[in-house]
Each structure stands twice: as C-alpha cells, then as structure tokens.
Coordinates of C-alpha atoms in Angstrom, one line a residue:
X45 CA 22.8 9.5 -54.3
X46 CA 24.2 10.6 -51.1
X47 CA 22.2 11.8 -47.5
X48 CA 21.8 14.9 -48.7
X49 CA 19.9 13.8 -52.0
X50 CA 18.0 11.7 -50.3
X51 CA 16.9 14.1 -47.8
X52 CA 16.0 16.5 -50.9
X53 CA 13.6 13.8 -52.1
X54 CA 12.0 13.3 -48.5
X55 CA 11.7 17.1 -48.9
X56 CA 10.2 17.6 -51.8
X57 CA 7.0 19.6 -52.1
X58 CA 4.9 16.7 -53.7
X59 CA 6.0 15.2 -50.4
X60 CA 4.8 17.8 -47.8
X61 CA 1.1 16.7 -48.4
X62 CA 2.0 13.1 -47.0
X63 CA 3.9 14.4 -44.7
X64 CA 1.1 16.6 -42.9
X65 CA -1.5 13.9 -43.2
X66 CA 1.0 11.3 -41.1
X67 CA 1.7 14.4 -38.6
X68 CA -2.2 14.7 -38.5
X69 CA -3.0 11.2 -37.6
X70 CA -0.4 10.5 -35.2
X71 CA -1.4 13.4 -33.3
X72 CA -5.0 12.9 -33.4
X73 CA -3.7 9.0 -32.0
X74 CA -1.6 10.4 -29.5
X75 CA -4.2 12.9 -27.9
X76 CA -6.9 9.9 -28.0
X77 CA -4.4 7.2 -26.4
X78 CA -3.5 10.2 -23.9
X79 CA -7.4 11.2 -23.3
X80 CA -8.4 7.6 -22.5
X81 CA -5.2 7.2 -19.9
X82 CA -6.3 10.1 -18.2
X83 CA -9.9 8.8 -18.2
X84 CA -8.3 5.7 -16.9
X85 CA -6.4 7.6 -14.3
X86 CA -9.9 9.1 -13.5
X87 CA -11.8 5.8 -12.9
X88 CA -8.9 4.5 -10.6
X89 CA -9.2 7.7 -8.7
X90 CA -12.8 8.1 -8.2
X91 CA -12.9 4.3 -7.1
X92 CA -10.3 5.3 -4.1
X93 CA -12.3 8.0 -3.5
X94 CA -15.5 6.1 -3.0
X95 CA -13.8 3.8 -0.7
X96 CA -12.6 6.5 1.3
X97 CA -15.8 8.0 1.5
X98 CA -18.1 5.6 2.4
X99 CA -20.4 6.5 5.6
X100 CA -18.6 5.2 9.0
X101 CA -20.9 2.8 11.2
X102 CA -20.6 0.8 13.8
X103 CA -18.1 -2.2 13.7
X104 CA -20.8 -4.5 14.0
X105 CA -23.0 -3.8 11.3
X106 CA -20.2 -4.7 8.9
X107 CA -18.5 -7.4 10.3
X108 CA -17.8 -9.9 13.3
X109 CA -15.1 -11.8 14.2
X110 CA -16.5 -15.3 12.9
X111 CA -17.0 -13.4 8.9
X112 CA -13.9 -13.4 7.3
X113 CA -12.1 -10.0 5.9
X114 CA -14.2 -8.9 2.7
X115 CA -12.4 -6.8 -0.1
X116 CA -15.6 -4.3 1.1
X117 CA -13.9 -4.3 4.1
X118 CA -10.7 -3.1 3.4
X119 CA -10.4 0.5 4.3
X120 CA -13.6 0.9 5.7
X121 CA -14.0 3.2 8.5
X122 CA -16.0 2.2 11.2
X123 CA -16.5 3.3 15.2
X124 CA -16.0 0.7 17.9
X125 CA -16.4 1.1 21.6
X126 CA -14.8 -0.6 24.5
X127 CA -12.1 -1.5 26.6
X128 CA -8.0 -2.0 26.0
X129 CA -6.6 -4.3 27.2
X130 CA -3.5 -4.4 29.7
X131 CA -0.2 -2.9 28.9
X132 CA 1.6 -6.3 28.8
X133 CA -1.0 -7.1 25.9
X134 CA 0.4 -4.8 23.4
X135 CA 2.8 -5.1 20.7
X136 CA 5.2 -2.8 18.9
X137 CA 5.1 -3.7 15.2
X138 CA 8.4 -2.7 13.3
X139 CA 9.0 -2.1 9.5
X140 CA 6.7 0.8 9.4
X141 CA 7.5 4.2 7.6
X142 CA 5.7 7.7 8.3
X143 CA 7.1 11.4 6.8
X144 CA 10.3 9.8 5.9
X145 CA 11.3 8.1 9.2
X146 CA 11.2 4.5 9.7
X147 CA 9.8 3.4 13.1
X148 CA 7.0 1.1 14.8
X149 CA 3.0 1.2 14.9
X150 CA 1.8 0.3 18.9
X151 CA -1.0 -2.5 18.6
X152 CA -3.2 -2.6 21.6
X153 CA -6.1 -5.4 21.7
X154 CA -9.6 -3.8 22.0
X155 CA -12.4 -5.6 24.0
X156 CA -15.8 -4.5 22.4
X157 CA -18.1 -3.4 24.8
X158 CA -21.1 -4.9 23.4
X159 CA -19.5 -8.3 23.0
X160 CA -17.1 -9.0 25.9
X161 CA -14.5 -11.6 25.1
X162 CA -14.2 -10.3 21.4
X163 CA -11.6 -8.0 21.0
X164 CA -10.4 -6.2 18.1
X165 CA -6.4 -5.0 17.3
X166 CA -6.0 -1.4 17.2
X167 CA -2.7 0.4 15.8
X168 CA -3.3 3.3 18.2
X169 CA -0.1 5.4 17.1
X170 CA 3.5 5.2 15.8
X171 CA 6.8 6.0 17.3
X172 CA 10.1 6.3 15.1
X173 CA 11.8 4.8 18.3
X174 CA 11.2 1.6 20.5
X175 CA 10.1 2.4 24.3
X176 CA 8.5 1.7 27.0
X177 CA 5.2 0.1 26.3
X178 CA 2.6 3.4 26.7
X179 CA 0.2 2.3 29.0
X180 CA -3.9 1.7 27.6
X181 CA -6.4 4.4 28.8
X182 CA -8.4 2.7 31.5
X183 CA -11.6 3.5 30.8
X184 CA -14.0 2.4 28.1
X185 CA -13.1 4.6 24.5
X186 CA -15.7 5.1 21.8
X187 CA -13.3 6.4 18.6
X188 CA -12.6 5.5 14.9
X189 CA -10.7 3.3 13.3
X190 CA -10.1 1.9 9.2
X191 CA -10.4 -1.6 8.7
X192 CA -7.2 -3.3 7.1
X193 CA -6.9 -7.2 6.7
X194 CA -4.0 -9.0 8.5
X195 CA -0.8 -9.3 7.4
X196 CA 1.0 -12.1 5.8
X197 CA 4.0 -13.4 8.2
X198 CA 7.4 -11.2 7.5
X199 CA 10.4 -13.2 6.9
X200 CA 12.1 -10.8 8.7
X201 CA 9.9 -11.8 12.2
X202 CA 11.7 -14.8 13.1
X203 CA 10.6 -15.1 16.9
X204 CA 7.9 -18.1 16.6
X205 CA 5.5 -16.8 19.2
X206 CA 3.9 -13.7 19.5
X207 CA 5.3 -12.9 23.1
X208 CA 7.8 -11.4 21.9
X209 CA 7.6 -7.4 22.5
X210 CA 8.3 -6.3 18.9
X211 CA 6.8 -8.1 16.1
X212 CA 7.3 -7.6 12.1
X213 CA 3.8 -8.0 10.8
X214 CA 0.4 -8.0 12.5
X215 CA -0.1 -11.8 12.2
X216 CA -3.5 -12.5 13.5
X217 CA -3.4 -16.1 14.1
X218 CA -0.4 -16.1 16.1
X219 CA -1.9 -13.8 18.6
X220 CA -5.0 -15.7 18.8
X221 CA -3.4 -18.6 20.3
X222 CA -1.2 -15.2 23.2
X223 CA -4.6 -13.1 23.7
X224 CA -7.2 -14.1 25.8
X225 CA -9.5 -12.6 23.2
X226 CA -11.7 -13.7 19.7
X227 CA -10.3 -11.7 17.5
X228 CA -11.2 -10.2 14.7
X229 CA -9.5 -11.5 11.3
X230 CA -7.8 -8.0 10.5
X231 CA -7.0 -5.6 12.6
X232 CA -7.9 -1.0 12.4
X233 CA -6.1 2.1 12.5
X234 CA -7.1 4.6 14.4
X235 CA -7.8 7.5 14.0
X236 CA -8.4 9.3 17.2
X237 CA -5.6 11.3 19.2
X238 CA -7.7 10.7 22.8
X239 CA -6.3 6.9 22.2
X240 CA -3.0 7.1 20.7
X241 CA -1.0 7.5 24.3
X242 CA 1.2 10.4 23.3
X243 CA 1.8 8.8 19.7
X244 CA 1.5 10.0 16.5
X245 CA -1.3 8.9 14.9
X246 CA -0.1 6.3 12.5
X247 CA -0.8 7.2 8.6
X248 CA -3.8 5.0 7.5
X249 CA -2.6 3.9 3.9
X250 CA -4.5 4.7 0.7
X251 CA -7.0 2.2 -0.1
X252 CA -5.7 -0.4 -2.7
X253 CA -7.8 -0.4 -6.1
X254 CA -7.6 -3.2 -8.9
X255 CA -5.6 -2.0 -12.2
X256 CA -8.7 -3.6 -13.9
X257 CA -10.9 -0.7 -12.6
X258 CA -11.6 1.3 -15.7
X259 CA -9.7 -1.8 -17.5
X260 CA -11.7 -0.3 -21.2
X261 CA -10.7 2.9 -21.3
X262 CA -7.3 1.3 -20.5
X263 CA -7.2 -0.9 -23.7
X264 CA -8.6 1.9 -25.7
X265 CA -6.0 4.0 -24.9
X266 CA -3.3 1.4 -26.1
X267 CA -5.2 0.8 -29.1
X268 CA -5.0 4.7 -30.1
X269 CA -1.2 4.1 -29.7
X270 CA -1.1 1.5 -32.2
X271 CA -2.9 3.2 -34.5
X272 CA -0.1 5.8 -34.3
X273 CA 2.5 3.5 -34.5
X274 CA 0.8 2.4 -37.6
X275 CA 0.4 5.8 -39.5
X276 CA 3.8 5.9 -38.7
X277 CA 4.4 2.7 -40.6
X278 CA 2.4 3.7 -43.5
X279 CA 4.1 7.2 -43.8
X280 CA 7.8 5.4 -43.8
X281 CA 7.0 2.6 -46.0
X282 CA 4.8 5.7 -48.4
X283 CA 7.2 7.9 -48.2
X284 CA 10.2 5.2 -49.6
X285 CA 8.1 4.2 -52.4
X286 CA 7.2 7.5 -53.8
X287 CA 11.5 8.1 -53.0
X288 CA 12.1 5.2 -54.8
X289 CA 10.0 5.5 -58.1
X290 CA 11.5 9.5 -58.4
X291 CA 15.1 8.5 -57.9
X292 CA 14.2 5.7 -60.8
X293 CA 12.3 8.1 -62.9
X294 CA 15.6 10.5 -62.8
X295 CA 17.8 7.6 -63.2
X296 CA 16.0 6.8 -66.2
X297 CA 17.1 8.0 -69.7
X298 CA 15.4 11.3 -70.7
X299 CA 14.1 10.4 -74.5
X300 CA 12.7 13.6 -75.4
X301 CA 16.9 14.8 -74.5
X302 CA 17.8 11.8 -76.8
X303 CA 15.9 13.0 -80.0
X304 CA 16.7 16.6 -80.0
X305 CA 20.3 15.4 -79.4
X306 CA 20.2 13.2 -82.8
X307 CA 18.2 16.1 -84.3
X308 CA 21.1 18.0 -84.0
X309 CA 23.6 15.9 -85.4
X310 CA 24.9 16.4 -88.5

C-alpha cells in the first residue's frame, strides 16, 4: 500500500478520536511548560527589580574598605561624601560600550570625608574618545553612586603597573600599591551629573541574578515539555498499531466472500 493508502488509514474516522486526544494533551503540555517559563521569567525579573530597588544609604552602613565585596553588595546604591582626588590620580578605563559606541569610563579616586585616607573609585562619566584628563571638582561632593565589585585583570591590559593613563579593567589591587589611598575592594558608578566633568554619565549595568532564581518553576516547565514529547510518542506508536492491525485485517481473506463464492458454484 502506497503513501497515499497509508495516509487514508491515518485518516480514517475511527482515527480522529486519537487524534484529538494527542492534539489535546500536547497543547495542554505546551501552554503549562510555556506558563511556568514565563513564571520563571517573572521570578528572575522581580529579583532584578528588588535589587534595583533597595533603599540608598550611606556607604558606610553597608560596607568599609577592610569587608570584602558581598553578592548584597553588588548593585547597591549608596551616597558617599568627600573629596577627589588630583587629576594625575585618574584613570581612563577602555573596553567600555554605551548607545552603540565603544569608548572609555573616567575613574577618579574618592577620599571619604568621614574617614580621610580611605578613598573609594568612582567611574564619574564616559567618553567615546580618549582626552585630556577632566579635571576633579575641588571641593567636597556629596552624590550617588552603585556599588560593582572589581574587575578581573583584562588580557588585553598588558602595561604591568597602573601608571599607565588608560587601563583595561578596574583592577583594584594594582592601584592599591599607585594611590595613596585604602581603598575600597570594588569600585561605584555614579550617578550624579554635578560630578561627571562634562561626561556622560556612564550606563550603570543591570544587576546580575542567578539562573537558579526561580530554578522550580524552571524544571516544571521542562517537565511539561516532556510530557508533550511523550503524548506525542504514544499517539505515533498508537496510531501505527491500530494502522497496522487494519491493513492486516484487509489483507486478510474475507470468509464470509469465500462461502457465498462456493455457494454459487455449480
């Protein structure tokens, strides 16, 4: 029997009720595996939310330079006060990217005000071009900033010392041993124009949340899939077998044709 016979048997209306039942499930599994992703989705995006919205407070009732850089930390907004330091203090940091251009963040050492010798990097803007160096307001600032832990070194930042003008990451340690400062273990990004020199205030990134957040409804949703896959399993392997025993059953010989052909016979 041919495609065409075979699709007839797939077809036939003893068929149809197998047919809708597998359509049935495999939608009901496809809309519960879709529900729970989306509830998944959810979970991840009210945990970045929560992060972003926490209250901002004062640098030092969340951390000090001898703690180091919490996961509570990261992305936490906080207001510091004090002093920048000299122009010749400053770094431009390359490899950064903002509204499609590719440019540099300026990172200015802050002194804290309420704990001279501590000083805390700022990124105070960023500049899709290298320049001069903008000089540090002189006075003592009170603004915002989000917390972000330091950088891992950049194989691309070959100088060995942070003297250098540019660098390729914001590698903390190394600029412990150039500024005359204890610095914090991470560095902020701030958020205040009255600071940024003429800059563009540099794009704080969206705060980083573990794929395991929501994790359940993850694994729920993957199980609905399989169930689908499985309906889908069943109706094939169904679906040949009741094929297979109708093509055998008109293969066979008919013996109700067979008598009233020797009835006939003379």
């Amino acid at each position: 029997m041919g495609r065409d016979g075979t699709l007839r048997l797939w077809l036939r209306l003893p068929m149809w009720g197998l047919h809708a039942l597998a359509v049935v499930a495999v939608t009901i599994c496809f809309v519960g595996g879709a529900w729970q992703l989306g509830t998944y989705d959810q979970r991840q995006e009210n945990e970045r939310a929560d992060r972003q919205e926490v209250p901002t407070v004062p640098i030092d009732e969340v951390w000090s330079p001898d703690q180091p850089f919490l996961d509570t930390m990261n992305h936490r907004p906080v207001t510091v006060t004090g002093t920048f330091g000299p122009a010749q203090e400053q770094h431009w940091v390359s490899g950064r990217t903002q509204g499609g251009l590719d440019g540099y963040w300026l990172l200015t050492p802050l002194e804290l005000a309420d704990d001279p010798g501590t000083a805390i990097l700022v990124v105070r803007g960023f500049s899709p071009e290298l320049g001069e160096l903008p000089t540090p307001p002189a006075s003592e600032q009170t603004f915002r900033v989000v917390l972000e832990p330091g950088e891992p070194v950049d194989p691309a930042d070959v100088s060995a010392s942070a003297e250098a003008e540019v660098m390729a990451s914001i590698r903390v340690p190394a600029l412990v041993n150039e500024l005359p400062y204890a610095l914090f273990p991470g560095f902020g990004i701030s958020t205040s124009t009255d600071v940024a020199g003429g800059l563009a205030l540099a794009e704080v990134p969206e705060p980083e949340v573990s794929w395991t957040v929501g994790l359940r409804n993850l694994a729920y949703s993957l199980q609905w899939w399989v169930f689908g896959l499985f309906a889908l399993f069943m109706w094939w392997r169904m679906g040949l077998e009741l094929v297979s025993s109708e093509r055998a059953r008109r293969a066979a010989p008919d013996p109700d044709r067979s008598e009233r052909v020797d009835s006939l016979t003379p």
